[in-house]
PDB file of C-alpha atoms in Angstrom:
ATOM      1  CA  ARG A   1     -22.064   0.599 -30.146  1.00 43.00           C
ATOM      2  CA  ALA A   2     -21.113  -1.231 -33.312  1.00 46.00           C
ATOM      3  CA  ARG A   3     -23.299  -3.487 -35.391  1.00 47.00           C
ATOM      4  CA  ALA A   4     -21.640  -6.726 -36.451  1.00 47.00           C
ATOM      5  CA  SER A   5     -22.069  -7.903 -40.015  1.00 46.00           C
ATOM      6  CA  SER A   6     -23.320 -11.425 -40.521  1.00 42.00           C
ATOM      7  CA  ARG A   7     -20.640 -12.427 -43.031  1.00 42.00           C
ATOM      8  CA  GLY A   8     -18.085 -13.301 -40.342  1.00 41.00           C
ATOM      9  CA  ALA A   9     -20.168 -15.734 -38.341  1.00 43.00           C
ATOM     10  CA  VAL A  10     -18.174 -17.983 -36.041  1.00 43.00           C
ATOM     11  CA  ARG A  11     -19.250 -21.435 -34.957  1.00 41.00           C
ATOM     12  CA  VAL A  12     -18.552 -22.535 -31.434  1.00 47.00           C
ATOM     13  CA  SER A  13     -19.234 -25.601 -29.373  1.00 48.00           C
ATOM     14  CA  ALA A  14     -20.977 -24.769 -26.113  1.00 52.00           C
ATOM     15  CA  SER A  15     -21.091 -26.824 -22.963  1.00 49.00           C
ATOM     16  CA  ALA A  16     -23.714 -26.938 -20.272  1.00 46.00           C
ATOM     17  CA  SER A  17     -23.457 -24.700 -17.253  1.00 45.00           C
ATOM     18  CA  ALA A  18     -20.667 -25.578 -14.874  1.00 43.00           C
ATOM     19  CA  SER A  19     -21.164 -24.043 -11.514  1.00 41.00           C
ATOM     20  CA  ALA A  20     -20.930 -24.323  -7.777  1.00 39.00           C
ATOM     21  CA  PRO A  21     -23.490 -23.311  -5.149  1.00 39.00           C
ATOM     22  CA  ALA A  22     -23.593 -19.587  -4.551  1.00 38.00           C
ATOM     23  CA  ALA A  23     -26.001 -19.316  -1.656  1.00 38.00           C
ATOM     24  CA  GLY A  24     -25.478 -16.467   0.747  1.00 39.00           C
ATOM     25  CA  ALA A  25     -23.418 -16.947   3.840  1.00 39.00           C
ATOM     26  CA  PRO A  26     -25.367 -17.497   7.053  1.00 41.00           C
ATOM     27  CA  GLY A  27     -26.439 -14.242   8.622  1.00 42.00           C
ATOM     28  CA  ASP A  28     -25.869 -12.213   5.452  1.00 45.00           C
ATOM     29  CA  SER A  29     -29.066 -10.358   4.622  1.00 43.00           C
ATOM     30  CA  PRO A  30     -29.449  -6.941   2.965  1.00 44.00           C
ATOM     31  CA  ASP A  31     -31.010  -4.178   5.016  1.00 46.00           C
ATOM     32  CA  SER A  32     -34.340  -2.650   4.099  1.00 46.00           C
ATOM     33  CA  GLU A  33     -32.764   0.319   2.348  1.00 48.00           C
ATOM     34  CA  SER A  34     -30.675  -1.927   0.108  1.00 45.00           C
ATOM     35  CA  ALA A  35     -33.615  -4.199  -0.588  1.00 46.00           C
ATOM     36  CA  ASP A  36     -35.756  -1.248  -1.723  1.00 52.00           C
ATOM     37  CA  SER A  37     -33.064   0.138  -4.003  1.00 54.00           C
ATOM     38  CA  GLY A  38     -33.366  -2.687  -6.514  1.00 59.00           C
ATOM     39  CA  ASP A  39     -29.616  -2.683  -7.142  1.00 60.00           C
ATOM     40  CA  PRO A  40     -28.519  -6.311  -7.690  1.00 56.00           C
ATOM     41  CA  TYR A  41     -25.133  -5.479  -6.217  1.00 56.00           C
ATOM     42  CA  LEU A  42     -26.657  -4.322  -2.922  1.00 60.00           C
ATOM     43  CA  THR A  43     -29.381  -6.958  -2.686  1.00 62.00           C
ATOM     44  CA  SER A  44     -27.328  -9.973  -3.764  1.00 58.00           C
ATOM     45  CA  PRO A  45     -25.874 -12.416  -1.208  1.00 60.00           C
ATOM     46  CA  ARG A  46     -22.169 -12.571  -0.528  1.00 58.00           C
ATOM     47  CA  LEU A  47     -20.312 -13.472  -3.706  1.00 57.00           C
ATOM     48  CA  TYR A  48     -18.590 -16.851  -3.702  1.00 59.00           C
ATOM     49  CA  PRO A  49     -19.316 -17.819  -0.068  1.00 62.00           C
ATOM     50  CA  HIS A  50     -17.582 -21.150  -0.697  1.00 61.00           C
ATOM     51  CA  LEU A  51     -14.275 -19.374  -1.420  1.00 66.00           C
ATOM     52  CA  GLU A  52     -12.055 -17.691   1.169  1.00 70.00           C
ATOM     53  CA  LEU A  53     -11.353 -14.514  -0.780  1.00 69.00           C
ATOM     54  CA  ASP A  54      -9.763 -12.745   2.200  1.00 75.00           C
ATOM     55  CA  PHE A  55      -7.089 -15.398   2.662  1.00 80.00           C
ATOM     56  CA  LYS A  56      -3.676 -14.112   3.732  1.00 83.00           C
ATOM     57  CA  PRO A  57      -0.638 -16.417   3.661  1.00 85.00           C
ATOM     58  CA  ARG A  58       0.998 -16.956   7.045  1.00 85.00           C
ATOM     59  CA  LEU A  59       4.321 -18.524   7.951  1.00 85.00           C
ATOM     60  CA  SER A  60       4.006 -21.578  10.146  1.00 89.00           C
ATOM     61  CA  ILE A  61       6.750 -22.434  12.630  1.00 91.00           C
ATOM     62  CA  PRO A  62       8.376 -25.020  10.303  1.00 91.00           C
ATOM     63  CA  ALA A  63       8.194 -22.549   7.409  1.00 90.00           C
ATOM     64  CA  LEU A  64       9.742 -19.814   9.560  1.00 91.00           C
ATOM     65  CA  VAL A  65      12.567 -22.130  10.575  1.00 92.00           C
ATOM     66  CA  SER A  66      13.151 -22.996   6.923  1.00 91.00           C
ATOM     67  CA  ALA A  67      13.293 -19.325   5.953  1.00 92.00           C
ATOM     68  CA  VAL A  68      15.740 -18.472   8.749  1.00 93.00           C
ATOM     69  CA  THR A  69      17.915 -21.477   7.910  1.00 94.00           C
ATOM     70  CA  CYS A  70      18.036 -20.518   4.247  1.00 94.00           C
ATOM     71  CA  SER A  71      18.945 -16.924   5.104  1.00 93.00           C
ATOM     72  CA  TRP A  72      21.850 -18.053   7.298  1.00 93.00           C
ATOM     73  CA  ALA A  73      22.985 -20.476   4.607  1.00 93.00           C
ATOM     74  CA  ALA A  74      23.015 -17.615   2.103  1.00 91.00           C
ATOM     75  CA  VAL A  75      25.077 -15.448   4.471  1.00 89.00           C
ATOM     76  CA  ILE A  76      27.621 -18.238   4.997  1.00 89.00           C
ATOM     77  CA  ALA A  77      27.835 -18.904   1.263  1.00 88.00           C
ATOM     78  CA  TYR A  78      28.349 -15.201   0.638  1.00 85.00           C
ATOM     79  CA  ALA A  79      31.101 -15.049   3.258  1.00 80.00           C
ATOM     80  CA  VAL A  80      32.889 -18.091   1.865  1.00 80.00           C
ATOM     81  CA  PHE A  81      32.612 -17.567  -1.866  1.00 74.00           C
ATOM     82  CA  PHE A  82      32.182 -13.817  -2.402  1.00 67.00           C
ATOM     83  CA  SER A  83      33.842 -12.052   0.522  1.00 62.00           C
ATOM     84  CA  LYS A  84      37.374 -13.469   0.591  1.00 66.00           C
ATOM     85  CA  PHE A  85      38.889 -10.131  -0.242  1.00 60.00           C
ATOM     86  CA  HIS A  86      36.888  -8.290   2.427  1.00 57.00           C
ATOM     87  CA  LEU A  87      37.604 -10.919   5.068  1.00 55.00           C
ATOM     88  CA  ARG A  88      41.308 -10.470   4.471  1.00 58.00           C
ATOM     89  CA  HIS A  89      41.330  -6.713   4.782  1.00 54.00           C
ATOM     90  CA  TYR A  90      38.448  -5.757   7.088  1.00 52.00           C
ATOM     91  CA  THR A  91      40.855  -5.345  10.024  1.00 56.00           C
ATOM     92  CA  LEU A  92      42.596  -2.578   8.170  1.00 57.00           C
ATOM     93  CA  SER A  93      39.597  -0.286   8.546  1.00 68.00           C
ATOM     94  CA  LEU A  94      36.642  -0.099  10.887  1.00 71.00           C
ATOM     95  CA  LYS A  95      34.608   1.283   8.011  1.00 73.00           C
ATOM     96  CA  ALA A  96      35.336  -1.821   5.941  1.00 70.00           C
ATOM     97  CA  LEU A  97      34.140  -3.995   8.833  1.00 72.00           C
ATOM     98  CA  TYR A  98      30.853  -2.071   9.042  1.00 79.00           C
ATOM     99  CA  LEU A  99      30.349  -2.425   5.294  1.00 78.00           C
ATOM    100  CA  GLU A 100      30.971  -6.161   5.532  1.00 78.00           C
ATOM    101  CA  ILE A 101      28.438  -6.581   8.339  1.00 82.00           C
ATOM    102  CA  PHE A 102      25.930  -4.505   6.394  1.00 87.00           C
ATOM    103  CA  SER A 103      26.415  -6.631   3.278  1.00 85.00           C
ATOM    104  CA  PHE A 104      25.861  -9.795   5.341  1.00 87.00           C
ATOM    105  CA  ALA A 105      22.623  -8.329   6.669  1.00 91.00           C
ATOM    106  CA  ILE A 106      21.441  -7.443   3.161  1.00 93.00           C
ATOM    107  CA  VAL A 107      22.157 -10.945   1.858  1.00 92.00           C
ATOM    108  CA  GLY A 108      20.452 -12.595   4.829  1.00 93.00           C
ATOM    109  CA  ALA A 109      17.359 -10.368   4.617  1.00 94.00           C
ATOM    110  CA  GLY A 110      17.118 -10.883   0.870  1.00 94.00           C
ATOM    111  CA  ALA A 111      17.304 -14.649   1.201  1.00 94.00           C
ATOM    112  CA  PHE A 112      14.667 -14.618   3.947  1.00 95.00           C
ATOM    113  CA  TRP A 113      12.319 -12.503   1.801  1.00 95.00           C
ATOM    114  CA  VAL A 114      12.739 -14.780  -1.221  1.00 95.00           C
ATOM    115  CA  VAL A 115      11.998 -17.942   0.783  1.00 94.00           C
ATOM    116  CA  LYS A 116       9.058 -16.285   2.527  1.00 93.00           C
ATOM    117  CA  THR A 117       7.609 -15.185  -0.828  1.00 93.00           C
ATOM    118  CA  LEU A 118       8.011 -18.661  -2.322  1.00 94.00           C
ATOM    119  CA  ILE A 119       6.227 -20.234   0.656  1.00 93.00           C
ATOM    120  CA  ALA A 120       3.380 -17.724   0.409  1.00 91.00           C
ATOM    121  CA  GLU A 121       3.056 -18.353  -3.319  1.00 91.00           C
ATOM    122  CA  ALA A 122       2.933 -22.104  -2.710  1.00 91.00           C
ATOM    123  CA  GLN A 123       0.088 -21.572  -0.239  1.00 88.00           C
ATOM    124  CA  GLU A 124      -1.807 -19.488  -2.796  1.00 86.00           C
ATOM    125  CA  GLN A 125      -1.272 -22.062  -5.542  1.00 85.00           C
ATOM    126  CA  ALA A 126      -2.573 -24.816  -3.264  1.00 85.00           C
ATOM    127  CA  ARG A 127      -5.871 -22.902  -2.913  1.00 83.00           C
ATOM    128  CA  LEU A 128      -6.552 -22.606  -6.649  1.00 83.00           C
ATOM    129  CA  VAL A 129      -9.785 -24.201  -7.825  1.00 83.00           C
ATOM    130  CA  PRO A 130     -11.030 -24.966 -11.338  1.00 86.00           C
ATOM    131  CA  ALA A 131     -13.084 -22.331 -13.101  1.00 86.00           C
ATOM    132  CA  SER A 132     -16.145 -24.567 -12.817  1.00 84.00           C
ATOM    133  CA  ALA A 133     -15.819 -24.554  -9.019  1.00 85.00           C
ATOM    134  CA  ALA A 134     -15.639 -20.751  -8.869  1.00 84.00           C
ATOM    135  CA  ALA A 135     -18.496 -20.213 -11.314  1.00 87.00           C
ATOM    136  CA  ASP A 136     -22.001 -18.966 -10.571  1.00 86.00           C
ATOM    137  CA  PRO A 137     -25.110 -21.121 -11.027  1.00 87.00           C
ATOM    138  CA  ASP A 138     -25.897 -19.340 -14.305  1.00 88.00           C
ATOM    139  CA  SER A 139     -22.340 -19.489 -15.633  1.00 91.00           C
ATOM    140  CA  LYS A 140     -21.744 -21.179 -18.963  1.00 92.00           C
ATOM    141  CA  PHE A 141     -18.639 -22.194 -20.855  1.00 93.00           C
ATOM    142  CA  ALA A 142     -18.006 -22.366 -24.593  1.00 91.00           C
ATOM    143  CA  ARG A 143     -14.940 -23.855 -26.248  1.00 88.00           C
ATOM    144  CA  VAL A 144     -13.467 -21.667 -28.978  1.00 81.00           C
ATOM    145  CA  ASP A 145     -10.540 -23.383 -30.690  1.00 72.00           C
ATOM    146  CA  GLY A 146      -9.514 -25.147 -27.504  1.00 75.00           C
ATOM    147  CA  LEU A 147     -10.000 -22.099 -25.273  1.00 87.00           C
ATOM    148  CA  ASP A 148     -12.647 -22.410 -22.543  1.00 92.00           C
ATOM    149  CA  VAL A 149     -14.527 -19.102 -22.524  1.00 94.00           C
ATOM    150  CA  HIS A 150     -16.775 -18.212 -19.588  1.00 94.00           C
ATOM    151  CA  TYR A 151     -19.931 -16.308 -20.425  1.00 94.00           C
ATOM    152  CA  LYS A 152     -23.422 -15.461 -19.203  1.00 93.00           C
ATOM    153  CA  LEU A 153     -26.551 -15.237 -21.288  1.00 92.00           C
ATOM    154  CA  SER A 154     -29.848 -13.438 -20.722  1.00 91.00           C
ATOM    155  CA  VAL A 155     -33.113 -13.782 -22.620  1.00 89.00           C
ATOM    156  CA  PRO A 156     -36.426 -11.932 -22.235  1.00 87.00           C
ATOM    157  CA  ASP A 157     -38.658 -13.279 -19.503  1.00 81.00           C
ATOM    158  CA  SER A 158     -41.730 -13.005 -21.703  1.00 69.00           C
ATOM    159  CA  ASP A 159     -42.286 -15.440 -24.558  1.00 61.00           C
ATOM    160  CA  SER A 160     -41.554 -13.995 -27.968  1.00 57.00           C
ATOM    161  CA  ASP A 161     -40.831 -15.052 -31.503  1.00 56.00           C
ATOM    162  CA  VAL A 162     -37.222 -16.222 -31.602  1.00 52.00           C
ATOM    163  CA  SER A 163     -36.925 -15.323 -35.278  1.00 53.00           C
ATOM    164  CA  THR A 164     -37.372 -11.621 -34.535  1.00 51.00           C
ATOM    165  CA  ARG A 165     -34.821 -11.346 -31.755  1.00 76.00           C
ATOM    166  CA  ILE A 166     -31.694  -9.310 -31.709  1.00 89.00           C
ATOM    167  CA  VAL A 167     -28.479 -10.900 -30.449  1.00 92.00           C
ATOM    168  CA  VAL A 168     -26.172  -8.647 -28.445  1.00 93.00           C
ATOM    169  CA  SER A 169     -22.582  -9.465 -27.506  1.00 94.00           C
ATOM    170  CA  CYS A 170     -21.217  -7.351 -24.622  1.00 95.00           C
ATOM    171  CA  VAL A 171     -17.473  -6.888 -24.197  1.00 96.00           C
ATOM    172  CA  HIS A 172     -16.148  -5.651 -20.834  1.00 95.00           C
ATOM    173  CA  GLY A 173     -13.256  -3.283 -20.213  1.00 94.00           C
ATOM    174  CA  PHE A 174      -9.825  -3.649 -18.665  1.00 93.00           C
ATOM    175  CA  GLY A 175      -9.655  -5.235 -15.217  1.00 90.00           C
ATOM    176  CA  ALA A 176     -13.295  -6.337 -15.331  1.00 92.00           C
ATOM    177  CA  ASN A 177     -15.355  -9.402 -16.260  1.00 92.00           C
ATOM    178  CA  THR A 178     -18.910 -10.415 -17.143  1.00 92.00           C
ATOM    179  CA  TYR A 179     -20.160  -8.890 -13.876  1.00 89.00           C
ATOM    180  CA  SER A 180     -19.702  -5.428 -15.430  1.00 89.00           C
ATOM    181  CA  TRP A 181     -22.668  -6.212 -17.680  1.00 93.00           C
ATOM    182  CA  GLU A 182     -24.493  -8.664 -15.448  1.00 88.00           C
ATOM    183  CA  ARG A 183     -25.025  -6.221 -12.574  1.00 83.00           C
ATOM    184  CA  ALA A 184     -27.597  -3.962 -14.224  1.00 84.00           C
ATOM    185  CA  THR A 185     -27.314  -4.201 -18.013  1.00 89.00           C
ATOM    186  CA  LEU A 186     -27.525  -7.694 -19.456  1.00 91.00           C
ATOM    187  CA  GLN A 187     -31.114  -8.554 -18.493  1.00 91.00           C
ATOM    188  CA  PRO A 188     -32.502  -5.042 -19.204  1.00 91.00           C
ATOM    189  CA  LEU A 189     -30.925  -5.241 -22.671  1.00 89.00           C
ATOM    190  CA  ALA A 190     -32.643  -8.538 -23.282  1.00 90.00           C
ATOM    191  CA  GLU A 191     -35.993  -7.185 -22.079  1.00 89.00           C
ATOM    192  CA  LYS A 192     -35.953  -3.792 -23.809  1.00 89.00           C
ATOM    193  CA  LEU A 193     -34.658  -5.068 -27.152  1.00 89.00           C
ATOM    194  CA  ASN A 194     -36.389  -8.456 -27.089  1.00 87.00           C
ATOM    195  CA  ALA A 195     -32.860  -9.763 -27.518  1.00 89.00           C
ATOM    196  CA  THR A 196     -30.584 -12.550 -26.475  1.00 90.00           C
ATOM    197  CA  ALA A 197     -27.760 -10.758 -24.653  1.00 92.00           C
ATOM    198  CA  VAL A 198     -24.481 -12.454 -23.864  1.00 94.00           C
ATOM    199  CA  ALA A 199     -21.350 -11.252 -22.060  1.00 95.00           C
ATOM    200  CA  HIS A 200     -18.065 -13.138 -21.860  1.00 95.00           C
ATOM    201  CA  ASP A 201     -14.832 -12.938 -19.876  1.00 95.00           C
ATOM    202  CA  ALA A 202     -12.001 -11.775 -22.107  1.00 95.00           C
ATOM    203  CA  PRO A 203      -8.820 -13.907 -22.078  1.00 93.00           C
ATOM    204  CA  GLY A 204      -6.824 -13.002 -18.986  1.00 91.00           C
ATOM    205  CA  PHE A 205      -9.892 -11.929 -16.999  1.00 94.00           C
ATOM    206  CA  GLY A 206     -12.611 -13.650 -15.027  1.00 91.00           C
ATOM    207  CA  LEU A 207     -12.991 -17.402 -15.456  1.00 93.00           C
ATOM    208  CA  THR A 208     -11.918 -17.692 -19.075  1.00 94.00           C
ATOM    209  CA  GLU A 209      -9.032 -20.105 -19.476  1.00 92.00           C
ATOM    210  CA  ARG A 210      -5.484 -18.755 -19.252  1.00 90.00           C
ATOM    211  CA  VAL A 211      -3.160 -20.156 -21.899  1.00 89.00           C
ATOM    212  CA  GLY A 212       0.520 -19.713 -22.661  1.00 88.00           C
ATOM    213  CA  ASP A 213      -0.004 -18.260 -26.147  1.00 87.00           C
ATOM    214  CA  LEU A 214       0.345 -14.480 -25.743  1.00 89.00           C
ATOM    215  CA  LYS A 215      -1.501 -13.875 -29.014  1.00 86.00           C
ATOM    216  CA  ARG A 216      -4.715 -14.886 -27.265  1.00 89.00           C
ATOM    217  CA  TYR A 217      -4.576 -11.778 -25.047  1.00 92.00           C
ATOM    218  CA  THR A 218      -5.058  -9.162 -27.766  1.00 91.00           C
ATOM    219  CA  PRO A 219      -8.131  -7.073 -28.719  1.00 92.00           C
ATOM    220  CA  ARG A 220      -8.265  -8.991 -31.999  1.00 91.00           C
ATOM    221  CA  THR A 221      -8.643 -12.285 -30.171  1.00 91.00           C
ATOM    222  CA  ASN A 222     -11.272 -10.780 -27.887  1.00 93.00           C
ATOM    223  CA  ALA A 223     -13.129  -9.551 -30.976  1.00 92.00           C
ATOM    224  CA  ALA A 224     -13.133 -13.051 -32.441  1.00 91.00           C
ATOM    225  CA  ILE A 225     -14.613 -14.389 -29.212  1.00 93.00           C
ATOM    226  CA  ALA A 226     -17.274 -11.650 -29.275  1.00 93.00           C
ATOM    227  CA  ARG A 227     -18.305 -12.828 -32.732  1.00 92.00           C
ATOM    228  CA  ALA A 228     -18.357 -16.395 -31.506  1.00 92.00           C
ATOM    229  CA  MET A 229     -20.692 -15.300 -28.714  1.00 92.00           C
ATOM    230  CA  LEU A 230     -23.076 -13.874 -31.331  1.00 91.00           C
ATOM    231  CA  ASP A 231     -23.262 -17.246 -33.062  1.00 88.00           C
ATOM    232  CA  LEU A 232     -23.739 -18.953 -29.735  1.00 87.00           C
ATOM    233  CA  ALA A 233     -26.509 -16.570 -28.676  1.00 86.00           C
ATOM    234  CA  GLU A 234     -28.308 -16.978 -31.975  1.00 83.00           C
ATOM    235  CA  GLY A 235     -27.743 -20.719 -32.217  1.00 77.00           C
ATOM    236  CA  VAL A 236     -26.220 -20.458 -35.695  1.00 53.00           C
ATOM    237  CA  ASN A 237     -24.522 -23.700 -36.688  1.00 41.00           C
ATOM    238  CA  GLU A 238     -23.654 -25.669 -39.768  1.00 41.00           C
ATOM    239  CA  GLU A 239     -26.155 -26.349 -42.522  1.00 41.00           C
ATOM    240  CA  ASP A 240     -27.041 -29.716 -41.008  1.00 41.00           C
ATOM    241  CA  GLY A 241     -27.781 -28.087 -37.650  1.00 40.00           C
ATOM    242  CA  SER A 242     -24.830 -29.667 -35.866  1.00 43.00           C
ATOM    243  CA  LYS A 243     -22.617 -27.694 -33.508  1.00 47.00           C
ATOM    244  CA  LYS A 244     -19.167 -27.610 -35.089  1.00 48.00           C
ATOM    245  CA  GLU A 245     -16.200 -25.818 -33.600  1.00 51.00           C
ATOM    246  CA  LYS A 246     -14.097 -23.778 -35.977  1.00 50.00           C
ATOM    247  CA  THR A 247     -10.377 -23.426 -35.623  1.00 51.00           C
ATOM    248  CA  TRP A 248      -8.722 -20.197 -34.575  1.00 52.00           C
ATOM    249  CA  ASN A 249      -7.386 -19.697 -38.101  1.00 58.00           C
ATOM    250  CA  ASP A 250     -10.940 -19.891 -39.432  1.00 57.00           C
ATOM    251  CA  VAL A 251     -12.049 -17.219 -36.975  1.00 54.00           C
ATOM    252  CA  VAL A 252      -9.234 -14.809 -37.822  1.00 55.00           C
ATOM    253  CA  GLY A 253      -9.542 -15.559 -41.536  1.00 58.00           C
ATOM    254  CA  GLU A 254     -13.208 -14.624 -41.593  1.00 57.00           C
ATOM    255  CA  MET A 255     -12.448 -11.330 -39.878  1.00 54.00           C
ATOM    256  CA  SER A 256      -9.477 -10.303 -42.042  1.00 56.00           C
ATOM    257  CA  SER A 257     -10.182 -11.712 -45.511  1.00 54.00           C
ATOM    258  CA  GLU A 258     -12.439  -9.617 -47.715  1.00 45.00           C
ATOM    259  CA  ALA A 259     -12.087 -12.229 -50.438  1.00 45.00           C
ATOM    260  CA  ASN A 260     -14.473 -14.440 -48.521  1.00 53.00           C
ATOM    261  CA  ASP A 261     -17.362 -12.176 -49.557  1.00 54.00           C
ATOM    262  CA  ALA A 262     -17.193 -13.359 -53.148  1.00 45.00           C
ATOM    263  CA  THR A 263     -16.821 -17.060 -52.427  1.00 48.00           C
ATOM    264  CA  LYS A 264     -18.746 -17.628 -49.214  1.00 49.00           C
ATOM    265  CA  THR A 265     -22.366 -18.671 -49.500  1.00 46.00           C
ATOM    266  CA  LYS A 266     -24.703 -15.996 -48.245  1.00 47.00           C
ATOM    267  CA  LYS A 267     -26.750 -17.281 -45.356  1.00 51.00           C
ATOM    268  CA  LYS A 268     -29.817 -15.513 -44.112  1.00 52.00           C
ATOM    269  CA  LEU A 269     -29.533 -15.053 -40.392  1.00 50.00           C
ATOM    270  CA  ARG A 270     -32.553 -14.960 -38.157  1.00 64.00           C
ATOM    271  CA  ALA A 271     -31.447 -12.111 -35.918  1.00 78.00           C
ATOM    272  CA  ARG A 272     -29.945  -8.664 -36.030  1.00 87.00           C
ATOM    273  CA  ARG A 273     -26.452  -8.630 -34.539  1.00 90.00           C
ATOM    274  CA  VAL A 274     -25.049  -5.974 -32.215  1.00 92.00           C
ATOM    275  CA  VAL A 275     -21.679  -5.771 -30.439  1.00 94.00           C
ATOM    276  CA  VAL A 276     -21.341  -3.405 -27.473  1.00 94.00           C
ATOM    277  CA  GLY A 277     -18.016  -2.608 -25.829  1.00 94.00           C
ATOM    278  CA  HIS A 278     -17.074  -0.662 -22.718  1.00 92.00           C
ATOM    279  CA  SER A 279     -13.693   1.021 -22.267  1.00 92.00           C
ATOM    280  CA  MET A 280     -11.022  -1.347 -23.616  1.00 93.00           C
ATOM    281  CA  GLY A 281     -13.826  -3.610 -24.793  1.00 93.00           C
ATOM    282  CA  GLY A 282     -14.855  -0.886 -27.226  1.00 93.00           C
ATOM    283  CA  VAL A 283     -11.716  -1.607 -29.247  1.00 94.00           C
ATOM    284  CA  ALA A 284     -12.608  -5.290 -29.510  1.00 93.00           C
ATOM    285  CA  ALA A 285     -16.215  -4.410 -30.354  1.00 93.00           C
ATOM    286  CA  ALA A 286     -15.097  -2.158 -33.211  1.00 93.00           C
ATOM    287  CA  ILE A 287     -12.817  -4.885 -34.578  1.00 93.00           C
ATOM    288  CA  ALA A 288     -15.578  -7.471 -34.266  1.00 91.00           C
ATOM    289  CA  ALA A 289     -17.994  -5.284 -36.227  1.00 87.00           C
TER     290      ALA A 289
END
């Protein structure tokens, strides 16, 4: 666990929840043992019932014909353009003839596999939905320097003084997403600490936007987002109270420049800030702090 200093606060612009219905599929009901366990994973309805997560691409008859045609075309092209020497001399040796037939088979099978893979990929791409359509009812999105970050936020159920709250930013590990914290940690953190707890999907995971800039997929970038989540959870904005989005250079500059301490106006924050990281997220949490 690492406590984040308040000097590197990051402003973000947050949007309202964007979600799709997540009601359980008909007939899906947890058994009595699961219901008594209290585990949200066991008692929750089927995740994303509106999405066919078990989809497997299949070749239709027209697609199969196209794949076979392309494989034969590749074999003919290989025979015409790349096998002139072998076609001239294969009669000299039975072994050379076998090698030629084997090479034709390899080319044909390779072409068939490539076409089949491309067709399957096209079917997968056609099924893609926007992040808002795959989101949960309590999903939220914040825009950090043009990057749509998916996050979830929990607050104590009981009424309490907002000025005394702690804000906690939770960073998940490799191959995970906000569900790592949502399952059994986010709400208990909020309740036990009287805190506002927030967990986000790191770039490249979950429903956070994928972009072409590879620099956005580093622990340093994830740390900047974690700090942005602290500001979002606390509701810290500009002096006039407006929500203003900072640029990515501002975010990185606040994290790396120690000269800002002498020139930046000290601002009393209303909450204690904590960053928690699990596994790979621990690296980002340490950087953020």
